Short mmCIF file of C-alpha atoms (C1' of nucleotides) in Angstrom, two decimals:
data_model
loop_
_atom_site.label_atom_id
_atom_site.label_comp_id
_atom_site.label_asym_id
_atom_site.label_seq_id
_atom_site.Cartn_x
_atom_site.Cartn_y
_atom_site.Cartn_z
CA MET A 267 0.00 0.00 0.00
CA THR A 268 0.88 3.53 -0.03
CA ALA A 269 3.48 4.81 2.19
CA LEU A 270 3.49 8.40 2.84
CA VAL A 271 5.40 11.26 4.04
CA ASN A 272 3.44 11.19 7.05
CA PRO A 273 3.40 7.66 8.26
CA ASP A 274 0.41 8.33 10.42
CA ALA A 275 -1.80 9.13 7.57
CA MET A 276 -2.39 5.50 6.87
CA GLN A 277 -2.54 3.85 10.20
CA SER A 278 -4.56 6.39 11.98
CA GLY A 279 -7.66 5.02 10.36
CA ALA A 280 -8.30 8.64 9.76
CA ALA A 281 -8.44 8.30 6.06
CA PRO A 282 -11.64 6.53 5.22
CA ILE A 283 -11.08 6.35 1.53
CA THR A 284 -8.11 4.45 0.37
CA ILE A 285 -5.39 4.43 -1.65
CA HIS A 286 -3.50 4.02 -4.63
CA ASN A 287 -0.32 5.41 -5.27
CA SER A 288 1.96 7.80 -5.85
CA PHE A 289 5.48 8.56 -6.48
CA GLY A 290 6.69 5.70 -4.38
CA LYS A 291 10.22 6.18 -3.26
CA HIS A 292 11.22 8.47 -6.04
CA ASP A 293 11.84 11.83 -4.61
CA ALA A 294 10.08 14.28 -6.76
CA ALA A 295 8.64 15.13 -3.40
CA SER A 296 11.68 17.20 -2.71
CA ASN A 297 10.34 20.26 -4.46
CA ALA A 298 6.76 19.73 -3.47
CA ASN A 299 5.11 21.80 -0.83
CA ILE A 300 2.30 20.91 1.50
CA ARG A 301 -0.88 22.89 1.61
CA ARG A 302 -3.42 22.66 4.40
CA LEU A 303 -7.11 23.11 3.85
CA LYS A 304 -10.02 23.42 6.21
CA ALA A 305 -13.14 21.39 5.58
CA GLY A 306 -15.12 23.01 2.82
CA GLU A 307 -12.19 24.93 1.45
CA THR A 308 -11.57 24.89 -2.27
CA LEU A 309 -8.25 23.88 -3.80
CA TYR A 310 -9.04 24.73 -7.39
CA VAL A 311 -12.03 25.56 -9.50
CA GLU A 312 -13.18 24.26 -12.85
CA GLY A 313 -11.40 26.32 -15.49
CA ASP A 314 -8.40 27.26 -13.37
CA SER A 315 -5.07 26.74 -15.00
CA ALA A 316 -3.39 23.65 -13.64
CA PRO A 317 0.22 24.30 -12.71
CA TYR A 318 0.22 21.63 -10.02
CA CYS A 319 -0.62 18.02 -9.48
CA PHE A 320 -1.82 16.97 -6.07
CA GLN A 321 -1.68 14.13 -3.66
CA VAL A 322 -3.69 13.69 -0.52
CA VAL A 323 -1.44 13.39 2.50
CA ASP A 324 -4.23 13.42 4.98
CA GLY A 325 -7.98 13.99 4.86
CA VAL A 326 -10.52 13.50 2.12
CA MET A 327 -11.05 15.59 -1.00
CA LYS A 328 -13.83 15.60 -3.57
CA GLU A 329 -13.79 16.68 -7.19
CA TYR A 330 -17.01 17.83 -8.79
CA ASN A 331 -18.68 19.68 -11.63
CA THR A 332 -21.48 22.16 -11.39
CA LEU A 333 -24.08 22.57 -14.13
CA GLU A 334 -25.68 25.83 -15.16
CA ASP A 335 -28.68 25.25 -12.98
CA GLY A 336 -26.66 24.41 -9.91
CA ARG A 337 -26.94 20.65 -10.05
CA ARG A 338 -23.66 19.04 -9.11
CA GLN A 339 -21.96 15.82 -10.03
CA VAL A 340 -19.21 14.57 -7.77
CA ALA A 341 -16.62 12.91 -9.98
CA ASP A 342 -14.75 11.19 -7.21
CA PHE A 343 -13.51 11.22 -3.66
CA TYR A 344 -9.81 11.00 -2.83
CA GLY A 345 -8.26 9.76 0.40
CA SER A 346 -4.77 9.44 1.80
CA GLY A 347 -2.15 8.61 -0.75
CA GLU A 348 -4.24 9.26 -3.81
CA LEU A 349 -3.16 11.50 -6.61
CA PHE A 350 -5.62 13.88 -8.16
CA GLY A 351 -5.72 16.78 -10.56
CA ILE A 352 -3.22 14.81 -12.60
CA SER A 353 -5.03 14.19 -15.83
CA GLU A 354 -5.62 17.81 -16.74
CA LEU A 355 -4.50 18.80 -20.19
CA ASN A 356 -4.40 22.54 -19.63
CA GLU A 357 -6.94 23.56 -17.11
CA HIS A 358 -8.84 21.88 -14.36
CA LEU A 359 -12.07 20.31 -15.44
CA HIS A 360 -13.41 19.94 -11.95
CA THR A 361 -13.57 21.86 -8.76
CA ALA A 362 -11.68 20.28 -5.87
CA GLU A 363 -12.85 20.85 -2.34
CA ALA A 364 -11.82 19.53 1.04
CA ILE A 365 -14.44 17.40 2.77
CA THR A 366 -12.48 17.09 5.97
CA GLU A 367 -9.48 19.06 7.07
CA CYS A 368 -6.77 18.14 4.59
CA ALA A 369 -3.07 18.19 3.97
CA ILE A 370 -2.26 18.20 0.29
CA ARG A 371 1.09 17.81 -1.37
CA CYS A 372 1.47 19.97 -4.44
CA TYR A 373 3.86 18.96 -7.22
CA PRO A 374 4.72 21.51 -9.87
CA ARG A 375 3.31 19.95 -12.98
CA ASP A 376 6.37 20.54 -15.16
CA ALA A 377 8.78 18.93 -12.80
CA TYR A 378 6.31 16.17 -12.34
CA LEU A 379 5.94 15.40 -16.02
CA LYS A 380 9.67 15.63 -16.51
CA ALA A 381 10.20 13.16 -13.70
CA ILE A 382 7.80 10.80 -15.37
CA ALA A 383 9.41 11.15 -18.75
CA GLY A 384 12.79 10.49 -17.18
CA SER A 385 11.91 7.34 -15.31
CA PRO A 386 10.34 4.34 -16.97
CA GLU A 387 9.43 3.02 -13.60
CA LEU A 388 7.70 6.20 -12.58
CA SER A 389 6.08 6.38 -15.92
CA GLU A 390 4.65 2.93 -15.48
CA GLN A 391 3.30 3.79 -12.07
CA PHE A 392 1.67 6.84 -13.49
CA LEU A 393 0.11 4.96 -16.35
CA ASP A 394 -1.18 2.52 -13.86
CA THR A 395 -2.83 5.24 -11.84
CA LEU A 396 -4.37 6.72 -14.94
CA MET A 397 -5.72 3.39 -16.09
CA THR A 398 -7.15 2.64 -12.71
CA ARG A 399 -8.89 5.98 -12.76
CA LEU A 400 -10.34 5.20 -16.12
CA HIS A 401 -11.67 1.92 -14.79
CA ARG A 402 -13.21 3.56 -11.81
CA ALA A 403 -14.84 6.09 -14.08
CA ARG A 404 -16.25 3.37 -16.23
CA GLU A 405 -17.62 1.46 -13.32
CA ARG A 406 -19.39 4.61 -12.35
CA ILE A 407 -20.76 4.94 -15.85
CA VAL A 408 -22.34 1.54 -15.58
CA MET A 409 -23.71 2.46 -12.20
CA LEU A 410 -25.18 5.75 -13.31
CA GLY A 411 -26.46 4.41 -16.57
CA ARG A 412 -27.97 1.14 -15.53
CA MET A 413 -28.36 0.74 -11.81
CA SER A 414 -31.34 1.59 -9.63
CA ALA A 415 -31.11 3.92 -6.66
CA VAL A 416 -31.04 0.92 -4.34
CA GLN A 417 -28.17 -0.65 -6.23
CA ARG A 418 -26.23 2.58 -6.36
CA VAL A 419 -26.44 3.17 -2.66
CA ALA A 420 -25.61 -0.46 -1.90
CA THR A 421 -22.58 -0.24 -4.18
CA PHE A 422 -21.47 2.87 -2.43
CA LEU A 423 -21.77 1.27 0.99
CA GLN A 424 -19.64 -1.59 -0.27
CA ARG A 425 -17.01 0.81 -1.44
CA LEU A 426 -16.87 2.59 1.88
CA SER A 427 -16.72 -0.67 3.73
CA ASP A 428 -13.97 -1.98 1.47
CA GLU A 429 -11.90 1.13 1.73
CA GLN A 430 -12.16 1.33 5.48
CA ASP A 431 -11.56 -2.36 5.57
CA THR A 432 -14.22 -3.04 8.12
CA ILE A 433 -17.84 -4.01 8.40
CA ASP A 434 -18.52 -2.32 11.71
CA ASN A 435 -18.98 1.33 12.25
CA VAL A 436 -18.04 2.30 8.77
CA GLN A 437 -17.93 6.06 8.46
CA PHE A 438 -19.71 8.27 6.00
CA VAL A 439 -16.98 10.82 5.63
CA MET A 440 -19.07 12.97 3.34
CA SER A 441 -22.49 14.54 3.66
CA ARG A 442 -25.68 13.10 2.25
CA GLN A 443 -25.55 15.81 -0.36
CA ASP A 444 -22.12 14.67 -1.50
CA ILE A 445 -23.28 11.10 -1.66
CA ALA A 446 -26.32 12.08 -3.66
CA ASP A 447 -24.25 14.16 -6.04
CA HIS A 448 -21.86 11.28 -6.46
CA LEU A 449 -24.56 8.71 -7.14
CA GLY A 450 -26.69 10.89 -9.39
CA LEU A 451 -29.58 10.93 -6.93
CA THR A 452 -31.21 13.44 -4.65
CA ILE A 453 -30.45 13.69 -1.01
CA GLU A 454 -33.97 12.51 -0.17
CA THR A 455 -33.66 9.38 -2.24
CA VAL A 456 -30.39 8.51 -0.54
CA CYS A 457 -32.07 8.89 2.83
CA ARG A 458 -35.04 6.82 1.89
CA VAL A 459 -32.91 4.02 0.56
CA LEU A 460 -30.80 4.04 3.71
CA THR A 461 -33.87 3.79 5.94
CA GLU A 462 -35.18 1.03 3.70
CA PHE A 463 -31.91 -0.80 4.28
CA LYS A 464 -32.27 -0.29 8.01
CA LYS A 465 -35.78 -1.68 7.97
CA LYS A 466 -34.62 -4.71 6.03
CA HIS A 467 -31.70 -5.14 8.43
CA ILE A 468 -29.23 -4.87 5.60
CA ILE A 469 -27.42 -2.26 7.66
CA GLU A 470 -27.51 -0.77 11.12
CA MET A 471 -27.00 2.93 11.65
CA PRO A 472 -26.06 3.91 15.18
CA SER A 473 -25.79 7.47 13.94
CA ALA A 474 -26.27 9.32 10.68
CA ARG A 475 -22.60 9.15 9.88
CA LEU A 476 -21.94 5.53 10.83
CA PHE A 477 -23.18 2.19 9.61
CA SER A 478 -22.48 -1.51 10.09
CA VAL A 479 -23.19 -4.43 7.82
CA PRO A 480 -24.33 -7.50 9.76
CA ASN A 481 -24.31 -9.68 6.69
CA ILE A 482 -22.16 -8.77 3.75
CA ASP A 483 -23.81 -11.28 1.47
CA ILE A 484 -27.16 -9.58 1.71
CA LEU A 485 -25.59 -6.27 0.78
CA ASP A 486 -23.92 -8.05 -2.07
CA ASP A 487 -27.20 -9.45 -3.29
CA THR A 488 -28.65 -6.00 -3.12
CA VAL A 489 -25.92 -4.65 -5.34
CA HIS A 490 -26.62 -7.28 -7.92
CA GLY A 491 -30.15 -8.37 -8.56
CA GLY A 492 -31.38 -7.53 -5.10
CA ASP A 493 -34.07 -5.15 -6.10
CA ARG A 494 -35.81 -5.83 -9.38
CA VAL A 495 -37.20 -8.79 -7.47
CA HIS A 496 -40.93 -8.50 -6.93
CA MET B 572 -19.57 6.60 -46.90
CA THR B 573 -17.02 5.19 -44.64
CA ALA B 574 -13.56 5.34 -46.08
CA LEU B 575 -10.49 3.49 -45.20
CA VAL B 576 -7.09 2.67 -44.00
CA ASN B 577 -5.70 5.18 -46.29
CA PRO B 578 -5.19 8.78 -45.59
CA ASP B 579 -8.72 9.54 -46.63
CA ALA B 580 -10.13 8.07 -43.54
CA MET B 581 -9.84 11.31 -41.73
CA GLN B 582 -10.67 13.86 -44.37
CA SER B 583 -13.46 12.15 -46.13
CA GLY B 584 -15.83 12.88 -43.32
CA ALA B 585 -16.54 9.26 -43.74
CA ALA B 586 -15.78 8.05 -40.29
CA PRO B 587 -18.78 9.04 -38.33
CA ILE B 588 -17.02 9.02 -35.07
CA THR B 589 -13.73 10.72 -35.23
CA ILE B 590 -10.92 11.99 -33.44
CA HIS B 591 -7.76 11.36 -31.86
CA ASN B 592 -4.91 9.47 -32.78
CA SER B 593 -2.73 6.83 -32.83
CA PHE B 594 0.80 5.93 -33.20
CA GLY B 595 1.41 8.72 -35.60
CA LYS B 596 4.43 8.11 -37.71
CA HIS B 597 6.17 5.80 -35.32
CA ASP B 598 6.24 2.40 -36.82
CA ALA B 599 5.12 0.04 -34.18
CA ALA B 600 2.67 -0.73 -36.91
CA SER B 601 5.23 -2.92 -38.54
CA ASN B 602 4.43 -5.94 -36.43
CA ALA B 603 0.75 -5.23 -36.22
CA ASN B 604 -1.75 -7.21 -38.17
CA ILE B 605 -5.12 -6.18 -39.49
CA ARG B 606 -8.24 -8.03 -38.55
CA ARG B 607 -11.54 -7.69 -40.35
CA LEU B 608 -14.87 -7.97 -38.64
CA LYS B 609 -18.39 -8.15 -39.95
CA ALA B 610 -21.05 -5.98 -38.38
CA GLY B 611 -22.10 -7.53 -35.09
CA GLU B 612 -18.97 -9.59 -34.72
CA THR B 613 -17.19 -9.58 -31.40
CA LEU B 614 -13.50 -8.72 -31.05
CA TYR B 615 -13.14 -9.55 -27.38
CA VAL B 616 -15.33 -10.26 -24.41
CA GLU B 617 -15.29 -8.94 -20.89
CA GLY B 618 -12.84 -11.08 -18.95
CA ASP B 619 -10.73 -12.14 -21.91
CA SER B 620 -7.04 -11.77 -21.43
CA ALA B 621 -5.76 -8.77 -23.30
CA PRO B 622 -2.66 -9.56 -25.32
CA TYR B 623 -3.41 -6.87 -27.90
CA CYS B 624 -4.20 -3.23 -28.18
CA PHE B 625 -6.42 -2.11 -31.02
CA GLN B 626 -6.94 0.73 -33.39
CA VAL B 627 -9.84 1.28 -35.71
CA VAL B 628 -8.66 1.48 -39.27
CA ASP B 629 -12.13 1.55 -40.70
CA GLY B 630 -15.64 1.18 -39.42
CA VAL B 631 -17.14 1.78 -36.00
CA MET B 632 -16.73 -0.30 -32.88
CA LYS B 633 -18.51 -0.21 -29.57
CA GLU B 634 -17.36 -1.30 -26.16
CA TYR B 635 -19.94 -2.31 -23.58
CA ASN B 636 -20.69 -4.12 -20.34
CA THR B 637 -23.50 -6.49 -19.64
CA LEU B 638 -25.10 -6.80 -16.23
CA GLU B 639 -26.42 -10.01 -14.72
CA ASP B 640 -29.94 -9.27 -15.81
CA GLY B 641 -28.99 -8.49 -19.38
CA ARG B 642 -29.05 -4.73 -19.19
CA ARG B 643 -26.17 -3.26 -21.14
CA GLN B 644 -24.14 -0.11 -20.84
CA VAL B 645 -22.21 1.03 -23.87
CA ALA B 646 -18.99 2.57 -22.63
CA ASP B 647 -18.03 4.22 -25.87
CA PHE B 648 -18.00 4.16 -29.63
CA TYR B 649 -14.76 4.23 -31.61
CA GLY B 650 -14.29 5.41 -35.18
CA SER B 651 -11.43 5.57 -37.64
CA GLY B 652 -8.10 6.28 -36.08
CA GLU B 653 -9.12 5.72 -32.51
CA LEU B 654 -7.27 3.42 -30.16
CA PHE B 655 -9.20 1.14 -27.86
CA GLY B 656 -8.65 -1.76 -25.53
CA ILE B 657 -5.54 0.07 -24.43
CA SER B 658 -6.18 0.75 -20.80
CA GLU B 659 -6.60 -2.84 -19.70
CA LEU B 660 -4.48 -3.88 -16.78
CA ASN B 661 -4.73 -7.63 -17.28
CA GLU B 662 -7.98 -8.51 -18.85
CA HIS B 663 -10.60 -6.74 -20.87
CA LEU B 664 -13.24 -5.05 -18.83
CA HIS B 665 -15.61 -4.60 -21.73
CA THR B 666 -16.87 -6.49 -24.67
CA ALA B 667 -15.93 -4.99 -28.02
CA GLU B 668 -18.22 -5.48 -30.97
CA ALA B 669 -18.27 -4.20 -34.52
CA ILE B 670 -21.21 -1.96 -35.34
CA THR B 671 -20.36 -1.72 -39.00
CA GLU B 672 -17.98 -3.81 -40.98
CA CYS B 673 -14.58 -3.03 -39.51
CA ALA B 674 -10.89 -3.24 -40.12
CA ILE B 675 -8.92 -3.28 -36.90
CA ARG B 676 -5.20 -3.02 -36.42
CA CYS B 677 -3.95 -5.22 -33.61
CA TYR B 678 -0.77 -4.35 -31.74
CA PRO B 679 0.80 -6.97 -29.49
CA ARG B 680 0.54 -5.35 -26.10
CA ASP B 681 4.08 -6.11 -25.00
CA ALA B 682 5.68 -4.60 -28.03
CA TYR B 683 3.34 -1.74 -27.71
CA LEU B 684 4.19 -0.97 -24.12
CA LYS B 685 7.85 -1.37 -24.83
CA ALA B 686 7.58 1.06 -27.69
CA ILE B 687 5.94 3.53 -25.39
CA ALA B 688 8.53 3.10 -22.70
CA GLY B 689 11.26 3.61 -25.27
CA SER B 690 9.98 6.78 -26.81
CA PRO B 691 9.16 9.85 -24.79
CA GLU B 692 7.25 11.21 -27.72
CA LEU B 693 5.12 8.11 -28.05
CA SER B 694 4.68 8.02 -24.37
CA GLU B 695 3.36 11.54 -24.38
CA GLN B 696 0.93 10.73 -27.15
CA PHE B 697 -0.28 7.78 -25.25
CA LEU B 698 -0.74 9.71 -22.05
CA ASP B 699 -2.65 12.24 -24.01
CA THR B 700 -4.97 9.60 -25.35
CA LEU B 701 -5.50 8.17 -21.93
CA MET B 702 -6.27 11.57 -20.43
CA THR B 703 -8.68 12.41 -23.17
CA ARG B 704 -10.45 9.13 -22.55
CA LEU B 705 -10.71 9.97 -18.92
CA HIS B 706 -12.24 13.30 -19.77
CA ARG B 707 -14.74 11.74 -22.08
CA ALA B 708 -15.66 9.27 -19.40
CA ARG B 709 -16.18 12.04 -16.92
CA GLU B 710 -18.33 14.03 -19.25
CA ARG B 711 -20.45 10.96 -19.58
CA ILE B 712 -20.64 10.65 -15.83
CA VAL B 713 -22.07 14.14 -15.60
CA MET B 714 -24.49 13.30 -18.36
CA LEU B 715 -25.67 10.06 -16.80
CA GLY B 716 -25.76 11.44 -13.31
CA ARG B 717 -27.38 14.76 -13.84
CA MET B 718 -28.97 15.20 -17.24
CA SER B 719 -32.54 14.48 -18.35
CA ALA B 720 -33.36 12.17 -21.24
CA VAL B 721 -33.91 15.20 -23.48
CA GLN B 722 -30.53 16.63 -22.60
CA ARG B 723 -28.79 13.32 -23.08
CA VAL B 724 -30.19 12.77 -26.52
CA ALA B 725 -29.50 16.36 -27.53
CA THR B 726 -25.91 16.00 -26.35
CA PHE B 727 -25.56 12.83 -28.32
CA LEU B 728 -26.87 14.46 -31.48
CA GLN B 729 -24.34 17.23 -31.01
CA ARG B 730 -21.59 14.70 -30.69
CA LEU B 731 -22.58 12.92 -33.87
CA SER B 732 -22.89 16.18 -35.72
CA ASP B 733 -19.50 17.37 -34.47
CA GLU B 734 -17.76 14.18 -35.34
CA GLN B 735 -19.21 13.99 -38.80
CA ASP B 736 -18.52 17.66 -39.13
CA THR B 737 -21.83 18.46 -40.70
CA ILE B 738 -25.31 19.58 -39.82
CA ASP B 739 -27.07 17.93 -42.73
CA ASN B 740 -27.83 14.29 -43.04
CA VAL B 741 -25.87 13.29 -40.03
CA GLN B 742 -25.83 9.53 -39.72
CA PHE B 743 -26.82 7.40 -36.81
CA VAL B 744 -24.22 4.73 -37.30
CA MET B 745 -25.59 2.68 -34.44
CA SER B 746 -28.99 1.25 -33.62
CA ARG B 747 -31.52 2.81 -31.27
CA GLN B 748 -30.64 0.09 -28.82
CA ASP B 749 -27.00 1.07 -28.87
CA ILE B 750 -27.89 4.70 -28.39
CA ALA B 751 -30.16 3.84 -25.50
CA ASP B 752 -27.53 1.67 -23.90
CA HIS B 753 -25.01 4.43 -24.29
CA LEU B 754 -27.22 7.11 -22.80
CA GLY B 755 -28.60 5.02 -19.98
CA LEU B 756 -32.14 5.12 -21.39
CA THR B 757 -34.53 2.71 -22.99
CA ILE B 758 -34.99 2.45 -26.69
CA GLU B 759 -38.52 3.78 -26.36
CA THR B 760 -37.44 6.89 -24.55
CA VAL B 761 -34.86 7.61 -27.22
CA CYS B 762 -37.55 7.32 -29.87
CA ARG B 763 -39.97 9.52 -28.05
CA VAL B 764 -37.39 12.21 -27.49
CA LEU B 765 -36.43 12.11 -31.15
CA THR B 766 -40.02 12.50 -32.30
CA GLU B 767 -40.44 15.30 -29.78
CA PHE B 768 -37.44 17.00 -31.38
CA LYS B 769 -38.99 16.50 -34.80
CA LYS B 770 -42.24 18.06 -33.68
CA LYS B 771 -40.40 21.02 -32.22
CA HIS B 772 -38.37 21.34 -35.43
CA ILE B 773 -35.14 20.94 -33.54
CA ILE B 774 -34.21 18.26 -36.04
CA GLU B 775 -35.45 16.78 -39.28
CA MET B 776 -35.31 13.07 -39.92
CA PRO B 777 -35.55 12.05 -43.54
CA SER B 778 -35.07 8.48 -42.41
CA ALA B 779 -34.58 6.62 -39.16
CA ARG B 780 -30.83 6.64 -39.54
CA LEU B 781 -30.36 10.25 -40.70
CA PHE B 782 -31.00 13.63 -39.18
CA SER B 783 -30.34 17.29 -39.91
CA VAL B 784 -30.15 20.22 -37.56
CA PRO B 785 -31.73 23.36 -39.07
CA ASN B 786 -30.63 25.52 -36.17
CA ILE B 787 -27.69 24.49 -34.07
CA ASP B 788 -28.43 27.07 -31.41
CA ILE B 789 -31.74 25.52 -30.55
CA LEU B 790 -30.09 22.16 -30.14
CA ASP B 791 -27.53 23.86 -27.97
CA ASP B 792 -30.20 25.39 -25.78
CA THR B 793 -31.76 22.00 -25.45
CA VAL B 794 -28.53 20.53 -24.20
CA HIS B 795 -28.26 23.17 -21.54
CA GLY B 796 -31.34 24.41 -19.82
CA GLY B 797 -33.72 23.52 -22.62
CA ASP B 798 -36.01 21.31 -20.68
CA ARG B 799 -36.43 21.87 -16.95
CA VAL B 800 -38.33 24.95 -18.10
CA HIS B 801 -41.91 24.88 -16.93
"C1'" DC C 1023 -46.02 -10.50 -51.07
"C1'" DG C 1024 -44.87 -12.70 -46.77
"C1'" DT C 1025 -41.06 -12.67 -43.05
"C1'" DG C 1026 -38.50 -10.55 -39.74
"C1'" DC C 1027 -36.25 -7.12 -37.43
"C1'" DA C 1028 -35.97 -2.17 -36.24
"C1'" DA C 1029 -38.38 1.72 -35.03
"C1'" DT C 1030 -42.38 3.98 -33.36
"C1'" DT C 1031 -46.51 4.73 -30.63
"C1'" DG C 1032 -49.82 4.01 -26.78
"C1'" DA C 1033 -51.37 3.03 -22.10
"C1'" DA C 1034 -50.33 1.87 -17.47
"C1'" DA C 1035 -47.10 1.43 -13.82
"C1'" DG C 1036 -43.14 2.64 -11.26
"C1'" DT C 1037 -39.28 5.12 -9.73
"C1'" DA C 1038 -37.10 9.01 -8.34
"C1'" DC C 1039 -37.90 13.95 -7.90
"C1'" DT C 1040 -39.92 18.32 -5.93
"C1'" DC C 1041 -41.61 20.79 -2.39
"C1'" DA C 1042 -42.61 21.11 2.27
"C1'" DA C 1043 -42.51 20.02 6.95
"C1'" DG C 1044 -40.58 17.63 10.96
"C1'" DC C 1045 -36.68 15.95 13.62
"C1'" DC C 1046 -32.36 16.01 15.99
"C1'" DA C 1047 -27.82 17.29 17.68
"C1'" DC C 1048 -25.32 21.06 18.72
"C1'" DG C 1049 -23.72 25.56 19.84
"C1'" DT C 1050 -25.12 30.27 21.41
"C1'" DG C 1051 -26.97 33.50 24.35
"C1'" DG C 1052 -30.15 34.88 27.78
"C1'" DC D 669 -29.49 25.58 32.57
"C1'" DC D 670 -32.57 25.98 29.13
"C1'" DA D 671 -34.83 28.38 25.11
"C1'" DC D 672 -33.55 29.26 20.51
"C1'" DG D 673 -31.50 29.11 16.06
"C1'" DT D 674 -28.89 26.50 12.69
"C1'" DG D 675 -27.60 22.95 9.65
"C1'" DG D 676 -27.87 18.32 8.32
"C1'" DC D 677 -30.84 14.48 8.02
"C1'" DT D 678 -35.39 12.22 7.60
"C1'" DT D 679 -40.17 11.67 6.31
"C1'" DG D 680 -44.51 12.65 3.69
"C1'" DA D 681 -47.51 13.80 -0.22
"C1'" DG D 682 -48.01 14.68 -4.83
"C1'" DT D 683 -45.97 14.96 -9.36
"C1'" DA D 684 -43.05 14.34 -13.35
"C1'" DC D 685 -40.34 11.62 -16.04
"C1'" DT D 686 -38.96 7.04 -17.64
"C1'" DT D 687 -39.83 2.53 -17.98
"C1'" DT D 688 -42.55 -1.58 -18.95
"C1'" DC D 689 -45.51 -4.12 -21.61
"C1'" DA D 690 -48.02 -4.46 -25.68
"C1'" DA D 691 -49.18 -3.41 -30.29
"C1'" DT D 692 -48.46 -1.30 -34.65
"C1'" DT D 693 -45.91 0.53 -38.45
"C1'" DG D 694 -42.00 0.70 -41.63
"C1'" DC D 695 -38.67 -1.19 -44.33
"C1'" DA D 696 -35.24 -4.44 -46.51
"C1'" DC D 697 -34.98 -8.85 -48.42
"C1'" DG D 698 -35.89 -13.34 -50.35
#
DNA sequence: CGTGCAATTGAAAGTACTCAAGCCACGTGG
DNA sequence: CCACGTGGCTTGAGTACTTTCAATTGCACG
């Protein structure tokens, strides 16, 4: 897994959304500086020029788009170790905002690309990251295009559970609104589905920001054909 | 119309879905072989190992996923010049099928990756392709997550029109089913939206597989706030 | 001139959305 | 210490949009 500047970042269990990686040992980090953000603070906005690439050291970030009429679509969430803002051609295509308090490492893009060009190993790592991103994006396309609200929420719960590597007291790091904007639903629908899950004992929710999964298989079924059944 | 291998491919306006490129001059093509597919034929299936990367020489391909219950999601369409099946880590995550008769260049993946590693220029091109794919995917995420059926279809018509670089007699290369599966709609909804557009004179449809756009701006409005208005 | 598949249309049902109100935890100030 | 205001979450009622199911039409082909 990803080792980081700040060894704590990983163990602390603080970072609910996992990983991927990074520059590994290679020390392009030398000329990178750390930026700290409060929850809700914006790192860059859609249309900004993109002189830096970023990596989450600690905390959770989200990247999203806003439509004319104010509807939002959250492209992805990034947790400790993950790179983001890397695939920009010239300008940022999303807005990046801190969900929790964050520490972000900023790599000057030029140096970064040069480092990649110079090292086949680094280059491979980078390609890997990019490909993985593409796969994630495509999974989301399937979800948004062809899955019901119930399936989307169930899938999302799975993801959180996987990333936090537990079944008990999994945290919702982000607000209902963020979840809704990520899943292409409204906040109300997300709520309703969650209470439906509670009623069916698919999950327990000791508080609004925590859930447990008594039986993973049932959640799994829900992700797959679980609704649709009449 | 569709033209071919030859230089024409791009200029002729033949390839209905355009864009992007390829290995350029670099001759990794030397040890690549051409494979011909009939319409409807499958090049690879989700889960296949992925020893090759592909490039459309002529025709149009689609890549899609199938869910347990048979619902499909078309990830993307690829026209002349476009690379596909490139971002696979180990195995194919989609099924690739010919929509029209196709000629496909197949690059052995190893040679291909080696070529990339060896040439910074090639590597850059490849990165570029990958990034552009990611952007496309993310645009689709916004579409699927936050746009109405009307907006999705309008966006799709724009894309076709752009790619074929004309406003008159733009071709639907793919079936209604493919369009529906791409836009996350049903075939019926696609039809209804199209006839709605006809009635509103946003488009004309001399035949089921052709349309013209008398006034681009109206289509544009439709893509943006055009519905939602009460 | 059938046959068969693709596209279109209609009617009914369902799912998710909108708008609106209620709830709850928490922090502030009286 | 408790009333009050705030923000995030939940619930309810009604509606709008899409889907589902079921025909029907259109068109290419033998």
